[in-house]
Short mmCIF file of C-alpha atoms and ligand atoms in Angstrom, two decimals:
data_model
loop_
_atom_site.label_atom_id
_atom_site.label_comp_id
_atom_site.label_asym_id
_atom_site.label_seq_id
_atom_site.Cartn_x
_atom_site.Cartn_y
_atom_site.Cartn_z
CA MET A 28 87.94 43.10 125.58
CA ALA A 29 89.70 44.55 122.54
CA SER A 30 93.31 45.47 123.27
CA THR A 31 93.83 49.08 124.18
CA THR A 32 96.92 51.24 124.11
CA LEU A 33 96.89 53.83 126.79
CA ARG A 34 99.30 56.64 127.32
CA ILE A 35 99.40 57.25 131.06
CA THR A 36 99.93 60.88 131.85
CA SER A 37 99.44 62.85 135.04
CA ALA A 38 96.70 64.73 133.20
CA ARG A 39 94.66 61.52 132.99
CA LEU A 40 95.34 60.50 136.57
CA ARG A 41 94.18 63.89 137.78
CA SER A 42 91.39 64.35 135.27
CA PRO A 43 88.03 65.83 136.34
CA PHE A 44 86.54 62.42 135.55
CA VAL A 45 88.67 60.65 138.19
CA ALA A 46 87.90 63.40 140.68
CA GLN A 47 84.17 63.10 140.02
CA VAL A 48 84.18 59.30 140.41
CA GLU A 49 86.10 59.62 143.68
CA LYS A 50 83.75 62.28 144.98
CA ILE A 51 80.44 60.63 144.10
CA SER A 52 81.58 57.17 145.22
CA GLY A 53 83.41 58.49 148.26
CA GLN A 54 86.34 56.15 147.45
CA LYS A 55 90.09 56.62 147.03
CA LEU A 56 90.81 54.78 143.80
CA LEU A 57 94.58 54.64 144.25
CA ALA A 58 94.18 52.54 147.41
CA CYS A 59 93.52 49.51 145.17
CA TYR A 60 96.58 47.30 144.70
CA GLN A 61 94.94 44.97 142.19
CA CYS A 62 94.79 41.81 144.28
CA GLY A 63 91.75 40.67 142.31
CA LYS A 64 89.72 39.48 145.29
CA CYS A 65 86.73 41.56 144.18
CA SER A 66 86.58 39.77 140.84
CA ALA A 67 87.25 36.34 142.33
CA GLY A 68 84.04 36.45 144.38
CA CYS A 69 81.84 38.43 142.01
CA PRO A 70 78.72 36.37 141.14
CA MET A 71 78.29 38.38 137.93
CA ALA A 72 81.89 38.01 136.72
CA ALA A 73 80.95 35.31 134.19
CA HIS A 74 78.55 37.76 132.55
CA MET A 75 80.90 40.76 132.48
CA ASP A 76 83.06 42.06 129.62
CA ILE A 77 85.58 43.57 132.05
CA LEU A 78 86.05 42.46 135.65
CA PRO A 79 85.54 44.55 138.81
CA ASN A 80 89.30 44.88 139.53
CA GLN A 81 89.80 46.03 135.93
CA ILE A 82 87.05 48.60 136.38
CA ILE A 83 88.92 50.01 139.37
CA ARG A 84 92.23 49.97 137.48
CA MET A 85 90.71 51.73 134.50
CA ALA A 86 89.09 54.28 136.78
CA GLN A 87 92.48 54.94 138.42
CA LEU A 88 93.90 55.57 134.98
CA GLY A 89 91.05 57.81 133.92
CA MET A 90 89.92 55.56 131.06
CA HIS A 91 86.72 57.48 130.76
CA GLU A 92 85.44 56.39 127.33
CA GLN A 93 86.11 52.66 127.79
CA LEU A 94 84.46 52.60 131.20
CA LEU A 95 81.31 54.38 130.21
CA ALA A 96 80.93 52.16 127.14
CA CYS A 97 81.45 48.81 128.86
CA GLU A 98 78.63 46.38 129.68
CA ALA A 99 79.98 45.35 133.08
CA ILE A 100 78.87 48.47 134.93
CA TRP A 101 75.29 47.49 134.05
CA THR A 102 75.82 43.83 134.91
CA CYS A 103 76.95 44.57 138.47
CA VAL A 104 73.91 44.19 140.76
CA SER A 105 75.36 45.87 143.87
CA CYS A 106 75.41 42.55 145.71
CA MET A 107 78.24 43.97 147.90
CA THR A 108 80.31 40.77 147.92
CA CYS A 109 83.35 42.66 146.64
CA ASN A 110 82.90 45.45 149.20
CA THR A 111 82.85 43.06 152.14
CA ARG A 112 85.95 41.21 150.92
CA CYS A 113 88.27 43.97 149.65
CA PRO A 114 91.38 43.99 151.87
CA LYS A 115 91.72 47.72 151.26
CA ASP A 116 88.10 48.45 152.21
CA ILE A 117 87.35 49.94 148.83
CA ARG A 118 83.67 50.07 148.06
CA ILE A 119 83.80 48.81 144.50
CA ALA A 120 80.00 48.77 144.17
CA GLU A 121 79.94 52.50 144.96
CA VAL A 122 82.53 53.17 142.26
CA ILE A 123 80.44 51.22 139.75
CA GLU A 124 77.27 53.08 140.78
CA SER A 125 79.04 56.38 140.15
CA LEU A 126 79.94 55.14 136.65
CA ARG A 127 76.33 54.21 135.92
CA GLY A 128 75.41 57.66 137.17
CA ALA A 129 77.94 59.26 134.84
CA VAL A 130 76.01 57.70 131.94
CA LEU A 131 72.48 58.24 133.26
CA ARG A 132 73.06 61.83 134.29
CA THR A 133 74.20 63.07 130.90
CA GLY A 134 71.85 64.83 128.50
CA GLN A 135 71.32 61.65 126.48
CA ARG A 136 69.93 59.78 129.53
CA ASP A 137 71.01 56.51 128.01
CA ASP A 138 68.69 54.15 129.90
CA HIS A 139 69.78 50.51 130.05
CA LEU A 140 66.29 49.17 130.61
CA ARG A 141 63.35 50.09 128.44
CA ILE A 142 60.19 48.96 130.14
CA GLN A 143 58.07 49.60 127.03
CA GLU A 144 60.09 46.93 125.22
CA ILE A 145 59.12 44.25 127.75
CA ASP A 146 56.07 42.16 127.00
CA ALA A 147 52.96 43.31 128.89
CA ASP A 148 52.39 39.73 130.13
CA VAL A 149 55.91 39.44 131.44
CA ARG A 150 55.54 42.82 133.14
CA THR A 151 52.42 41.81 135.03
CA ASN A 152 54.01 38.61 136.27
CA LEU A 153 57.10 40.33 137.61
CA PRO A 154 56.87 41.34 141.27
CA PRO A 155 56.99 45.11 142.02
CA ILE A 156 60.28 44.62 143.86
CA ALA A 157 61.92 43.53 140.56
CA MET A 158 60.49 46.30 138.42
CA ILE A 159 61.22 49.15 140.80
CA SER A 160 64.75 48.06 141.65
CA ALA A 161 65.62 47.50 137.96
CA LEU A 162 64.33 50.95 137.02
CA ARG A 163 66.15 52.59 139.89
CA LYS A 164 69.44 51.02 138.91
CA LEU A 165 69.29 50.99 135.14
CA ALA A 166 67.22 53.98 134.07
CA SER A 167 67.45 57.73 134.57
CA MET B 4 53.03 46.75 173.50
CA LYS B 5 52.33 46.21 169.82
CA LEU B 6 55.06 45.52 167.31
CA ILE B 7 54.83 47.75 164.26
CA TYR B 8 55.02 45.70 161.07
CA TYR B 9 56.13 47.08 157.72
CA PRO B 10 55.05 44.61 154.99
CA GLY B 11 56.21 46.24 151.70
CA CYS B 12 54.79 46.25 148.16
CA THR B 13 55.65 42.75 147.01
CA VAL B 14 54.60 41.18 150.30
CA LYS B 15 51.14 42.66 149.69
CA ASN B 16 51.07 41.50 146.06
CA HIS B 17 52.95 38.51 144.64
CA ALA B 18 54.23 37.39 148.07
CA ARG B 19 51.03 37.32 150.11
CA ASN B 20 52.15 33.90 151.33
CA PHE B 21 54.99 35.73 153.14
CA ASP B 22 52.52 38.21 154.67
CA VAL B 23 49.91 35.76 155.94
CA SER B 24 52.48 33.31 157.30
CA THR B 25 54.28 36.13 159.13
CA VAL B 26 51.14 37.47 160.77
CA SER B 27 49.81 34.01 161.67
CA SER B 28 53.12 32.88 163.17
CA MET B 29 53.45 36.00 165.27
CA GLU B 30 49.94 35.40 166.61
CA ARG B 31 51.00 31.91 167.72
CA LEU B 32 53.98 33.50 169.48
CA ASP B 33 51.71 35.99 171.31
CA VAL B 34 53.28 38.95 169.56
CA GLU B 35 50.67 41.47 168.60
CA VAL B 36 51.66 43.00 165.28
CA GLU B 37 50.14 46.14 163.89
CA GLU B 38 50.63 47.06 160.26
CA LEU B 39 52.28 50.46 159.90
CA SER B 40 49.72 53.07 158.97
CA ARG B 41 50.27 54.87 155.61
CA TRP B 42 53.45 52.99 154.74
CA ASN B 43 54.90 53.48 151.26
CA CYS B 44 57.40 51.64 149.05
CA CYS B 45 60.83 51.51 150.73
CA GLY B 46 62.52 52.38 147.44
CA THR B 47 63.74 48.75 146.98
CA VAL B 48 67.43 49.60 146.52
CA HIS B 49 69.82 51.81 148.43
CA CYS B 50 71.35 54.44 146.17
CA LEU B 51 75.15 54.31 146.47
CA ALA B 52 75.94 57.78 145.10
CA SER B 53 76.93 60.08 147.95
CA ASP B 54 75.27 63.09 146.33
CA ASN B 55 71.88 61.47 145.77
CA LEU B 56 69.46 62.35 148.55
CA ILE B 57 66.20 62.07 146.64
CA ASN B 58 66.29 58.26 146.96
CA ARG B 59 66.30 58.63 150.76
CA VAL B 60 62.86 60.24 150.73
CA ALA B 61 60.94 56.96 150.36
CA PRO B 62 62.66 55.09 153.22
CA VAL B 63 62.78 58.09 155.56
CA THR B 64 59.06 58.77 155.06
CA ASN B 65 58.43 55.29 156.47
CA LEU B 66 60.63 56.03 159.48
CA ILE B 67 58.53 59.16 160.07
CA ARG B 68 55.35 57.04 159.95
CA VAL B 69 56.82 54.79 162.64
CA LYS B 70 57.41 57.83 164.85
CA GLU B 71 53.85 58.95 164.18
CA ALA B 72 52.68 55.55 165.42
CA GLN B 73 54.40 56.44 168.72
CA ALA B 74 56.97 53.72 168.24
CA SER B 75 60.76 53.78 168.28
CA GLU B 76 61.27 50.54 166.36
CA PHE B 77 59.52 48.39 163.80
CA MET B 78 59.91 45.02 162.10
CA THR B 79 59.88 43.95 158.48
CA SER B 80 60.16 40.41 157.15
CA CYS B 81 61.23 41.32 153.60
CA ALA B 82 65.03 41.26 153.29
CA MET B 83 65.04 43.90 150.57
CA CYS B 84 62.87 46.34 152.53
CA TYR B 85 64.97 45.66 155.63
CA ASN B 86 68.21 46.37 153.77
CA THR B 87 66.97 49.58 152.13
CA LEU B 88 65.31 50.99 155.25
CA LYS B 89 68.23 50.09 157.49
CA ARG B 90 70.89 51.53 155.19
CA ALA B 91 68.97 54.77 154.69
CA ASN B 92 68.62 55.01 158.46
CA ILE B 93 72.34 54.42 159.06
CA ASP B 94 73.18 56.95 156.37
CA VAL B 95 71.03 59.81 157.66
CA LYS B 96 72.09 59.13 161.26
CA LYS B 97 75.70 59.52 160.18
CA ARG B 98 75.20 62.64 158.09
CA ALA B 99 73.45 65.36 160.04
CA ASP B 100 73.64 67.78 157.11
CA ALA B 101 71.99 65.30 154.76
CA LEU B 102 69.20 64.70 157.27
CA GLU B 103 68.64 68.41 157.64
CA THR B 104 68.39 68.84 153.87
CA LEU B 105 65.93 65.94 153.73
CA ASN B 106 63.75 67.33 156.50
CA GLU B 107 63.71 70.71 154.77
CA PHE B 108 62.77 69.09 151.48
CA MET B 109 59.98 67.13 153.18
CA TYR B 110 58.53 70.25 154.76
CA LEU B 111 54.96 69.05 154.32
CA GLU B 112 55.55 66.28 156.84
CA GLU B 113 54.34 67.25 160.29
CA THR B 114 56.98 65.09 161.96
CA LYS B 115 60.68 65.67 161.46
CA TYR B 116 62.97 62.67 161.36
CA ALA B 117 65.78 62.76 163.90
CA GLY B 118 67.37 59.35 163.45
CA ASP B 119 65.29 58.07 166.36
CA VAL B 120 63.76 54.89 164.93
CA GLU B 121 65.34 51.41 164.77
CA VAL B 122 64.80 49.00 161.88
CA LEU B 123 64.53 45.32 162.81
CA HIS B 124 64.34 42.25 160.66
CA LEU B 125 61.87 39.58 161.74
CA LEU B 126 64.67 37.01 162.06
CA GLU B 127 66.62 39.08 164.58
CA TYR B 128 63.40 39.91 166.42
CA LEU B 129 62.65 36.19 166.75
CA ARG B 130 66.18 35.36 167.92
CA ASP B 131 66.71 38.27 170.31
CA ARG B 132 63.26 39.12 171.66
CA VAL B 133 61.05 36.06 171.25
CA THR B 134 63.97 33.56 171.52
CA PHE B 135 64.21 30.27 169.68
CA GLU B 136 63.48 28.40 172.94
CA LYS B 137 60.02 29.94 173.07
CA LEU B 138 59.61 29.28 169.38
CA ALA B 139 60.43 25.60 169.94
CA ALA B 140 57.92 25.44 172.78
CA ARG B 141 55.10 26.54 170.44
CA VAL B 142 55.74 23.85 167.84
CA LYS B 143 52.70 21.58 167.40
CA LYS B 144 53.88 19.69 164.36
CA PRO B 145 57.68 19.22 164.44
CA LEU B 146 59.19 19.25 160.96
CA ALA B 147 60.99 15.98 161.63
CA GLY B 148 62.97 14.59 158.73
CA LEU B 149 62.66 17.76 156.66
CA LYS B 150 66.01 18.76 155.13
CA VAL B 151 66.22 22.48 154.53
CA ALA B 152 68.75 24.65 152.67
CA CYS B 153 68.72 28.17 154.17
CA TYR B 154 69.35 30.84 151.54
CA TYR B 155 70.38 34.29 152.74
CA GLY B 156 71.32 35.96 149.47
CA CYS B 157 72.81 39.43 149.77
CA LEU B 158 70.45 41.58 151.72
CA LEU B 159 70.49 40.07 155.21
CA VAL B 160 74.29 40.03 155.48
CA ARG B 161 75.69 42.77 153.27
CA PRO B 162 76.97 45.38 153.75
CA LYS B 163 78.50 44.63 157.16
CA GLU B 164 76.61 47.52 158.82
CA VAL B 165 73.23 45.85 158.29
CA ALA B 166 74.24 42.25 159.04
CA PHE B 167 72.77 40.76 162.21
CA ASP B 168 74.78 37.59 161.77
CA ASP B 169 78.13 36.47 160.34
CA VAL B 170 78.66 38.08 156.93
CA GLU B 171 80.23 35.02 155.26
CA ASN B 172 78.57 32.19 157.16
CA PRO B 173 75.28 33.24 158.75
CA THR B 174 73.42 30.55 160.72
CA ILE B 175 70.37 32.33 162.15
CA MET B 176 67.94 30.57 159.80
CA GLU B 177 69.54 27.20 160.50
CA ASP B 178 69.06 27.83 164.24
CA LEU B 179 65.45 28.79 163.62
CA ILE B 180 64.54 25.72 161.62
CA ARG B 181 66.29 23.47 164.15
CA ALA B 182 63.91 24.93 166.73
CA LEU B 183 61.07 23.85 164.42
CA GLY B 184 62.39 20.28 164.34
CA ALA B 185 63.82 20.38 160.79
CA THR B 186 67.39 19.63 159.74
CA PRO B 187 69.55 22.22 157.98
CA VAL B 188 71.84 20.98 155.23
CA PRO B 189 75.26 22.53 154.50
CA PHE B 190 74.78 25.13 151.77
CA PRO B 191 77.95 26.68 150.35
CA LEU B 192 76.07 29.08 148.07
CA LYS B 193 73.79 30.45 150.78
CA THR B 194 75.06 34.03 150.46
CA ASP B 195 75.58 34.01 146.69
CA CYS B 196 73.53 36.58 144.78
CA CYS B 197 70.50 35.31 142.79
CA GLY B 198 70.91 37.98 140.13
CA ALA B 199 68.24 40.23 141.66
CA TYR B 200 66.59 42.71 139.28
CA HIS B 201 68.27 41.27 136.17
CA THR B 202 65.17 39.09 136.15
CA VAL B 203 63.49 42.00 134.32
CA GLY B 204 65.85 42.51 131.39
CA LYS B 205 68.36 39.64 131.48
CA PRO B 206 66.54 36.49 132.60
CA GLU B 207 69.39 34.39 131.16
CA ILE B 208 71.57 35.59 134.05
CA ILE B 209 68.92 34.43 136.54
CA ALA B 210 68.73 31.04 134.81
CA GLU B 211 72.47 30.55 135.36
CA ARG B 212 72.26 31.73 139.01
CA THR B 213 69.19 29.60 139.78
CA ASP B 214 70.80 26.55 138.21
CA LYS B 215 73.91 26.98 140.39
CA ILE B 216 72.22 27.90 143.66
CA MET B 217 69.34 25.41 143.52
CA GLY B 218 71.70 22.80 142.09
CA SER B 219 73.91 23.17 145.16
CA ALA B 220 70.90 22.77 147.47
CA HIS B 221 69.88 19.64 145.57
CA GLU B 222 73.40 18.22 145.80
CA GLU B 223 73.20 18.65 149.56
CA GLN B 224 69.96 16.66 149.43
CA ALA B 225 67.69 19.45 150.59
CA ASP B 226 63.94 18.87 150.31
CA LEU B 227 63.39 22.59 149.91
CA VAL B 228 65.02 26.00 150.14
CA ILE B 229 63.91 28.80 152.45
CA VAL B 230 64.34 32.51 151.82
CA SER B 231 63.49 35.88 153.31
CA CYS B 232 63.35 37.95 150.11
CA PRO B 233 60.47 37.99 147.60
CA LEU B 234 62.89 38.78 144.76
CA CYS B 235 65.08 35.78 145.61
CA ALA B 236 61.88 33.72 145.90
CA TYR B 237 60.71 34.83 142.48
CA ASN B 238 64.07 34.14 140.83
CA LEU B 239 64.76 30.81 142.51
CA ASP B 240 61.19 29.51 142.15
CA PHE B 241 59.61 31.02 139.03
CA ARG B 242 62.82 30.92 136.96
CA GLN B 243 63.34 27.17 137.43
CA GLU B 244 61.95 26.45 133.95
CA ASP B 245 64.67 28.69 132.49
CA ALA B 246 67.27 26.87 134.61
CA ARG B 247 65.93 23.56 133.27
CA ARG B 248 66.29 24.77 129.68
CA LEU B 249 69.89 25.76 130.43
CA ASN B 250 70.71 22.51 132.19
CA PRO B 251 68.57 19.46 131.35
CA ASP B 252 69.76 17.78 134.58
CA PHE B 253 68.34 20.60 136.70
CA HIS B 254 66.22 19.24 139.53
CA HIS B 255 63.12 21.18 140.62
CA LEU B 256 62.93 22.08 144.31
CA PRO B 257 60.31 24.13 146.16
CA VAL B 258 61.21 27.54 147.60
CA LEU B 259 59.43 28.70 150.77
CA TYR B 260 59.59 31.68 153.08
CA PHE B 261 60.99 30.82 156.50
CA THR B 262 57.72 32.10 157.96
CA GLN B 263 55.79 29.42 156.08
CA LEU B 264 57.83 26.72 157.83
CA MET B 265 57.03 28.40 161.16
CA ALA B 266 53.32 28.58 160.37
CA LEU B 267 53.39 24.93 159.29
CA ALA B 268 55.16 23.83 162.49
CA PHE B 269 52.77 25.90 164.61
CA GLY B 270 49.85 24.01 163.08
CA CYS B 271 48.38 26.91 161.08
CA ASP B 272 46.06 25.97 158.23
CA GLU B 273 46.40 26.44 154.46
CA SER B 274 45.11 30.03 154.61
CA ALA B 275 48.30 30.93 156.52
CA LEU B 276 50.54 29.11 154.03
CA ARG B 277 49.13 29.94 150.60
CA PHE B 278 51.03 27.23 148.75
CA ASP B 279 48.86 28.12 145.74
CA LEU B 280 51.13 31.14 145.13
CA HIS B 281 54.22 29.03 144.42
CA HIS B 282 55.50 27.96 141.05
CA ILE B 283 56.96 24.68 142.33
CA ASP B 284 54.31 23.19 144.61
CA PRO B 285 55.81 22.54 148.08
CA LYS B 286 53.14 19.95 148.96
CA PRO B 287 54.68 16.81 147.44
CA ALA B 288 57.96 17.38 149.30
CA LEU B 289 56.08 17.94 152.57
CA ALA B 290 53.53 15.17 152.03
CA GLY B 291 56.33 12.62 151.71
CA LEU B 292 57.16 13.35 155.35
CA GLY B 293 53.54 13.51 156.49
CA LEU B 294 53.71 17.30 156.84
CA ALA B 295 51.09 18.36 154.30
S1 SF4 C 28 89.62 43.61 146.20
FE1 SF4 C 28 90.06 45.81 146.55
S2 SF4 C 28 92.31 45.99 146.44
FE2 SF4 C 28 91.77 43.98 145.55
S3 SF4 C 28 91.59 44.41 143.32
FE3 SF4 C 28 89.54 44.63 144.20
S4 SF4 C 28 89.34 46.81 144.69
FE4 SF4 C 28 91.53 46.40 144.37
S1 SF4 C 29 78.71 44.47 143.82
FE1 SF4 C 29 78.86 44.23 141.61
S2 SF4 C 29 81.05 44.02 141.19
FE2 SF4 C 29 80.77 43.68 143.38
S3 SF4 C 29 80.60 41.45 143.59
FE3 SF4 C 29 78.53 42.26 143.40
S4 SF4 C 29 78.01 42.18 141.20
FE4 SF4 C 29 80.27 41.94 141.42
#
């Protein structure tokens, strides 16, 4: 990730964005003490640009733009490994889902899977379970 | 009393081997299964946003169909359907207001859902109701010498609320295959995620996952891997060519549903196994032990 300078102000920590993420995910972001256990066990970590613990940290700090532009929120597959291992019982997968929602619910509806771009042959071979779950997670 | 069976979309399409082996095995165990009337897609994934109720409609409609079949519980063999149906059920049971909103929204349904149906996975049904002792007693062709890696993936053990076995080290499938006469191998990656729906848009992720997971099973000298999820089966079986391209030392291994091993041990014929639906043919591995 490119280095970022961030001025931490109470306005950011109490921004509507942080409040919305906490509400939709049902999680208290400040409970996280950055132990890193979520990232240590994440099967998708090798494919992510920022790690799950960093996502939580950036959400705490209200780093709205960086979070909604990152790839990692789309790489997370809601496998729930982090949730079952977090010593603070934070549901990281729920936080990440709320971030995907923040992108998919805007007017642009920036889908991260475009079925029409996938080969017709490939589409027929994929089981319904793959297609439907991918669309539900990655498209508006 | 009949056991209501919810098959699911993929089990009726790409994974018919899972369907026929489930039904045939249950017959051998004297359990009369009846396919749920008018079932629909479970929704495949549980929506994690607290304010999204629309994604509960698909699973809850199925729970209503179970009530309409005069039953208070039903069984599914697909891990993904189990997970989605069970989590939706837990969620609406916990949130009376959400359930009320849902029932109001689904006003065309004659039956209201009241949180009064239980979702069971076939594995827990076999362990708790049928028992593995009875299962062992029905074995005609013990799977002697067969070394099996039991893959759970995510959906049978996570989140904690849906797990019917230890979250980090489940052993229910190992116990089942021991009852069939086979030998489980240690399998450190048995609850690691296969990459799930990334198979649609990012197959390179699945190649990496398949290489790791199947590679671990091979290292433990497994003859094959068993699963309970048609998405895991697709990724771990059909994506093996991609894994081979990523890692030239990748070793092909067949992937079966646990129900196919039951059907095989119970002496069911090929029509209950449907090995023709696999990418990596299970027959050579089984034939070596005189099992196919
Ligand atoms: S495991 Fe929990 S407490 Fe530890 S870094 Fe992750 S979210 Fe924070
Ligand atoms: S739920 Fe997402 S972030 Fe958590 S371990 Fe799984 S892939 Fe990683």
